[in-house]
GROMACS .gro file of C-alpha atoms in nm:
model
  249
    1MET     CA    1   9.386  14.526  10.189
    2SER     CA    2   9.193  14.488   9.864
    3ILE     CA    3   9.084  14.148   9.730
    4LEU     CA    4   9.283  14.244   9.418
    5ASP     CA    5   9.603  14.221   9.624
    6SER     CA    6   9.548  13.846   9.666
    7ILE     CA    7   9.542  13.777   9.291
    8VAL     CA    8   9.839  13.574   9.171
    9GLU     CA    9   9.948  13.469   8.825
   10VAL     CA   10   9.941  13.096   8.755
   11GLN     CA   11  10.292  12.961   8.695
   12ASP     CA   12  10.403  12.656   8.497
   13GLU     CA   13  10.442  12.372   8.749
   14ALA     CA   14  10.618  12.040   8.723
   15PRO     CA   15  10.365  11.801   8.570
   16ARG     CA   16  10.190  11.504   8.729
   17ILE     CA   17  10.164  11.233   8.465
   18VAL     CA   18  10.003  10.889   8.460
   19ILE     CA   19  10.153  10.639   8.214
   20TYR     CA   20   9.976  10.307   8.161
   21GLY     CA   21   9.958  10.022   7.912
   22LYS     CA   22  10.005   9.651   7.880
   23ARG     CA   23  10.309   9.476   8.027
   24GLY     CA   24  10.617   9.496   7.809
   25ILE     CA   25  10.503   9.801   7.612
   26GLY     CA   26  10.787  10.012   7.759
   27LYS     CA   27  10.624  10.220   8.033
   28SER     CA   28  10.920  10.203   8.273
   29THR     CA   29  11.168  10.262   7.991
   30LEU     CA   30  10.972  10.575   7.894
   31ALA     CA   31  10.966  10.699   8.253
   32ALA     CA   32  11.341  10.636   8.281
   33SER     CA   33  11.396  10.884   7.996
   34PHE     CA   34  11.246  11.170   8.202
   35PRO     CA   35  11.503  11.411   8.355
   36LYS     CA   36  11.703  11.263   8.647
   37PRO     CA   37  11.444  11.009   8.766
   38LEU     CA   38  11.424  10.831   9.100
   39PHE     CA   39  11.206  10.518   9.094
   40LEU     CA   40  11.009  10.399   9.397
   41LEU     CA   41  10.959  10.037   9.295
   42THR     CA   42  10.664   9.835   9.421
   43GLU     CA   43  10.763   9.560   9.176
   44LYS     CA   44  11.067   9.445   8.980
   45ASN     CA   45  11.193   9.677   8.711
   46ALA     CA   46  11.398   9.558   8.414
   47VAL     CA   47  11.534   9.903   8.322
   48LYS     CA   48  11.908   9.894   8.389
   49GLY     CA   49  12.092  10.187   8.536
   50VAL     CA   50  11.800  10.368   8.699
   51LYS     CA   51  11.827  10.498   9.056
   52SER     CA   52  11.563  10.323   9.262
   53ILE     CA   53  11.437  10.229   9.608
   54ASN     CA   54  11.263   9.892   9.645
   55ILE     CA   55  10.937   9.935   9.835
   56THR     CA   56  10.807   9.637  10.033
   57SER     CA   57  10.484   9.767  10.192
   58PHE     CA   58  10.255  10.067  10.219
   59GLU     CA   59  10.416  10.172  10.546
   60HIS     CA   60  10.757  10.150  10.380
   61MET     CA   61  10.632  10.370  10.093
   62TRP     CA   62  10.487  10.626  10.333
   63ASN     CA   63  10.806  10.647  10.541
   64THR     CA   64  11.022  10.666  10.230
   65VAL     CA   65  10.827  10.957  10.087
   66LYS     CA   66  10.836  11.130  10.428
   67GLU     CA   67  11.217  11.095  10.442
   68LEU     CA   68  11.257  11.223  10.088
   69LEU     CA   69  11.053  11.531  10.178
   70GLU     CA   70  11.278  11.595  10.478
   71LEU     CA   71  11.589  11.618  10.261
   72PRO     CA   72  11.721  11.976  10.246
   73GLU     CA   73  11.775  11.928   9.873
   74PHE     CA   74  11.609  11.666   9.654
   75PRO     CA   75  11.875  11.556   9.403
   76PHE     CA   76  11.636  11.433   9.133
   77LYS     CA   77  11.412  11.601   8.876
   78THR     CA   78  11.149  11.325   8.843
   79LEU     CA   79  10.992  11.087   9.094
   80VAL     CA   80  10.845  10.771   8.943
   81ILE     CA   81  10.601  10.541   9.126
   82ASP     CA   82  10.629  10.204   8.953
   83SER     CA   83  10.361  10.091   8.983
   84VAL     CA   84  10.047  10.234   9.142
   85SER     CA   85   9.875   9.907   9.052
   86ASN     CA   86  10.105   9.711   9.284
   87LEU     CA   87  10.087   9.994   9.537
   88ASP     CA   88   9.712   9.936   9.539
   89ALA     CA   89   9.769   9.573   9.640
   90MET     CA   90  10.003   9.688   9.918
   91ILE     CA   91   9.740   9.926  10.052
   92SER     CA   92   9.475   9.653  10.042
   93ASN     CA   93   9.708   9.423  10.239
   94TYR     CA   94   9.775   9.701  10.490
   95ILE     CA   95   9.403   9.746  10.555
   96LEU     CA   96   9.332   9.373  10.581
   97GLU     CA   97   9.620   9.320  10.826
   98LYS     CA   98   9.444   9.560  11.061
   99GLU     CA   99   9.092   9.430  10.983
  100THR     CA  100   9.146   9.078  11.112
  101LYS     CA  101   8.778   8.985  11.083
  102ALA     CA  102   8.763   9.068  10.711
  103SER     CA  103   8.920   8.856  10.437
  104THR     CA  104   8.841   9.094  10.151
  105LEU     CA  105   8.847   9.470  10.105
  106ALA     CA  106   8.475   9.459  10.023
  107ALA     CA  107   8.405   9.330  10.375
  108ALA     CA  108   8.662   9.548  10.554
  109CYS     CA  109   8.584   9.852  10.773
  110GLY     CA  110   8.228   9.733  10.829
  111GLY     CA  111   8.154   9.650  10.467
  112TYR     CA  112   7.922   9.839  10.232
  113GLY     CA  113   8.221   9.971  10.034
  114ALA     CA  114   8.391  10.129  10.339
  115GLY     CA  115   8.707   9.927  10.274
  116TYR     CA  116   8.738  10.070   9.925
  117MET     CA  117   8.680  10.421  10.061
  118LYS     CA  118   8.954  10.365  10.320
  119ALA     CA  119   9.193  10.246  10.047
  120ALA     CA  120   9.113  10.550   9.833
  121SER     CA  121   9.178  10.783  10.130
  122LEU     CA  122   9.521  10.625  10.187
  123HIS     CA  123   9.605  10.659   9.817
  124ARG     CA  124   9.496  11.023   9.831
  125ALA     CA  125   9.698  11.099  10.145
  126LEU     CA  126  10.010  10.940   9.996
  127LYS     CA  127   9.963  11.113   9.662
  128ASP     CA  128   9.926  11.450   9.840
  129LYS     CA  129  10.254  11.384  10.020
  130ILE     CA  130  10.433  11.284   9.700
  131GLU     CA  131  10.313  11.594   9.521
  132GLU     CA  132  10.464  11.824   9.781
  133LEU     CA  133  10.778  11.773   9.571
  134GLN     CA  134  10.614  11.973   9.292
  135ALA     CA  135  10.701  12.290   9.480
  136ARG     CA  136  11.067  12.191   9.433
  137GLY     CA  137  11.023  12.154   9.057
  138VAL     CA  138  11.002  11.775   9.061
  139SER     CA  139  10.785  11.600   8.800
  140ILE     CA  140  10.575  11.310   8.926
  141VAL     CA  141  10.516  11.002   8.708
  142TYR     CA  142  10.270  10.731   8.810
  143ILE     CA  143  10.293  10.403   8.619
  144GLY     CA  144   9.989  10.174   8.598
  145HIS     CA  145   9.916   9.838   8.443
  146LEU     CA  146   9.642   9.789   8.185
  147SER     CA  147   9.292   9.675   8.280
  148VAL     CA  148   8.972   9.634   8.079
  149LYS     CA  149   8.656   9.732   8.265
  150THR     CA  150   8.295   9.760   8.164
  151HIS     CA  151   8.172  10.116   8.130
  152LYS     CA  152   7.804  10.150   8.218
  153SER     CA  153   7.654  10.417   7.998
  154PRO     CA  154   7.323  10.585   8.084
  155GLU     CA  155   7.252  10.645   7.714
  156LEU     CA  156   7.410  10.352   7.526
  157GLU     CA  157   7.473   9.983   7.579
  158ASP     CA  158   7.754   9.897   7.822
  159TYR     CA  159   8.097   9.873   7.659
  160ASP     CA  160   8.456   9.788   7.756
  161ILE     CA  161   8.717  10.056   7.816
  162TYR     CA  162   9.093  10.047   7.883
  163THR     CA  163   9.203  10.193   8.217
  164ILE     CA  164   9.456  10.131   8.497
  165VAL     CA  165   9.454   9.825   8.722
  166ALA     CA  166   9.302   9.904   9.063
  167CYS     CA  167   9.063   9.721   9.292
  168HIS     CA  168   8.792   9.991   9.266
  169ASP     CA  169   8.698  10.300   9.064
  170LYS     CA  170   8.744  10.513   9.375
  171ILE     CA  171   9.115  10.427   9.369
  172ARG     CA  172   9.145  10.495   8.995
  173GLU     CA  173   8.988  10.837   9.046
  174VAL     CA  174   9.271  10.941   9.279
  175TYR     CA  175   9.522  10.918   8.994
  176LEU     CA  176   9.309  10.983   8.688
  177ASP     CA  177   9.095  11.279   8.788
  178ASP     CA  178   9.344  11.551   8.878
  179SER     CA  179   9.665  11.445   8.702
  180ASP     CA  180   9.784  11.680   8.429
  181ALA     CA  181   9.810  11.402   8.172
  182VAL     CA  182   9.690  11.042   8.152
  183LEU     CA  183   9.886  10.873   7.873
  184PHE     CA  184   9.782  10.537   7.724
  185CYS     CA  185  10.078  10.356   7.569
  186ARG     CA  186   9.994  10.114   7.292
  187GLN     CA  187  10.097   9.969   6.959
  188LYS     CA  188   9.963  10.151   6.657
  189SER     CA  189   9.698   9.938   6.485
  190PHE     CA  190   9.482   9.935   6.176
  191ILE     CA  191   9.172   9.752   6.059
  192SER     CA  192   9.189   9.517   5.761
  193GLU     CA  193   8.909   9.323   5.595
  194THR     CA  194   8.929   8.956   5.496
  195GLU     CA  195   8.787   8.809   5.174
  196SER     CA  196   8.481   8.696   5.369
  197GLY     CA  197   8.416   9.054   5.480
  198ARG     CA  198   8.535   9.002   5.837
  199SER     CA  199   8.719   9.296   5.998
  200LEU     CA  200   9.047   9.226   6.177
  201VAL     CA  201   9.249   9.459   6.398
  202LYS     CA  202   9.622   9.428   6.329
  203SER     CA  203   9.897   9.591   6.535
  204THR     CA  204  10.218   9.737   6.397
  205LYS     CA  205  10.552   9.748   6.580
  206GLN     CA  206  10.523  10.126   6.622
  207ARG     CA  207  10.454  10.228   6.980
  208ILE     CA  208  10.250  10.542   7.036
  209ILE     CA  209  10.077  10.731   7.316
  210THR     CA  210   9.710  10.823   7.305
  211THR     CA  211   9.669  11.153   7.490
  212GLY     CA  212   9.322  11.275   7.396
  213VAL     CA  213   8.980  11.195   7.536
  214SER     CA  214   8.850  10.868   7.393
  215GLU     CA  215   8.551  10.638   7.432
  216VAL     CA  216   8.769  10.325   7.431
  217ASN     CA  217   9.043  10.419   7.678
  218VAL     CA  218   9.102  10.657   7.967
  219SER     CA  219   9.334  10.938   7.852
  220LYS     CA  220   9.354  11.316   7.870
  221ASN     CA  221   9.597  11.606   7.892
  222ARG     CA  222   9.604  11.975   7.982
  223PHE     CA  223   9.874  12.067   7.731
  224ASP     CA  224   9.695  12.074   7.395
  225MET     CA  225   9.872  11.758   7.276
  226PRO     CA  226   9.763  11.584   6.956
  227ASP     CA  227   9.545  11.280   7.013
  228ASP     CA  228   9.838  11.047   6.934
  229ILE     CA  229  10.212  11.112   6.970
  230SER     CA  230  10.527  10.902   6.950
  231MET     CA  231  10.621  10.712   7.263
  232SER     CA  232  10.919  10.921   7.374
  233PHE     CA  233  10.998  11.182   7.637
  234ASP     CA  234  11.098  11.437   7.371
  235ASP     CA  235  10.756  11.414   7.209
  236ILE     CA  236  10.586  11.451   7.547
  237ALA     CA  237  10.807  11.739   7.666
  238LYS     CA  238  10.762  11.962   7.364
  239TYR     CA  239  10.395  12.015   7.460
  240ILE     CA  240  10.453  12.080   7.833
  241PRO     CA  241  10.547  12.443   7.913
  242PHE     CA  242  10.738  12.346   8.229
  243TYR     CA  243  10.999  12.165   8.020
  244GLN     CA  244  11.035  12.457   7.781
  245THR     CA  245  11.142  12.696   8.060
  246LYS     CA  246  11.400  12.469   8.229
  247ASP     CA  247  11.756  12.486   8.100
  248ASP     CA  248  11.890  12.228   8.349
  249LEU     CA  249  11.667  11.933   8.248
   0.00000   0.00000   0.00000
């Protein structure tokens, strides 16, 4: 058998998308507009009419995903985790319940950052399980809350950057590094100057998504999207080949 016989052509897969932004911006509403979504809720959701399962702990989330994977047919087109930020708190609680001598994740598992590494490994294991649904043509949407963290630059002065809420960068990496798109939802803003020469940032009511690489927020995509698009599923879908080839979405 020649090595050439093992070559396969890459196919368009269901996307894995991270959506994050401040509370009330409309993240869950946006996710609800994806095709036939099922929400796994780690917190209350105000979107009426969505099909959902309320998750109470990490173990509950793990067992729920396992049962969904055992279904002979998965009757949804999108699985939404709302939110990974609250899921992170559940995983921290799970570790600390077993580490009775530690009161914080920093001190857990022997300290020296081992608790954070354990949390990241549980996030990764769960995410790998969830993404087994990709093979069935199911899109995965992870919702995160907005956090501001200090970025330490080796070349410039440290500066603040928008990212998702998580207790450590190792956890953020699980969702941000290998997702197909990380979408930052925000209000469109502009800079105006006062009579005294002071610059002010003013927001409009228009809600947009930043999709391109930026120095001020974590965002990216693999679909050649413009840097900013309207905050709607239709504007997201028209750049993702998977949605162009599915007639039943």
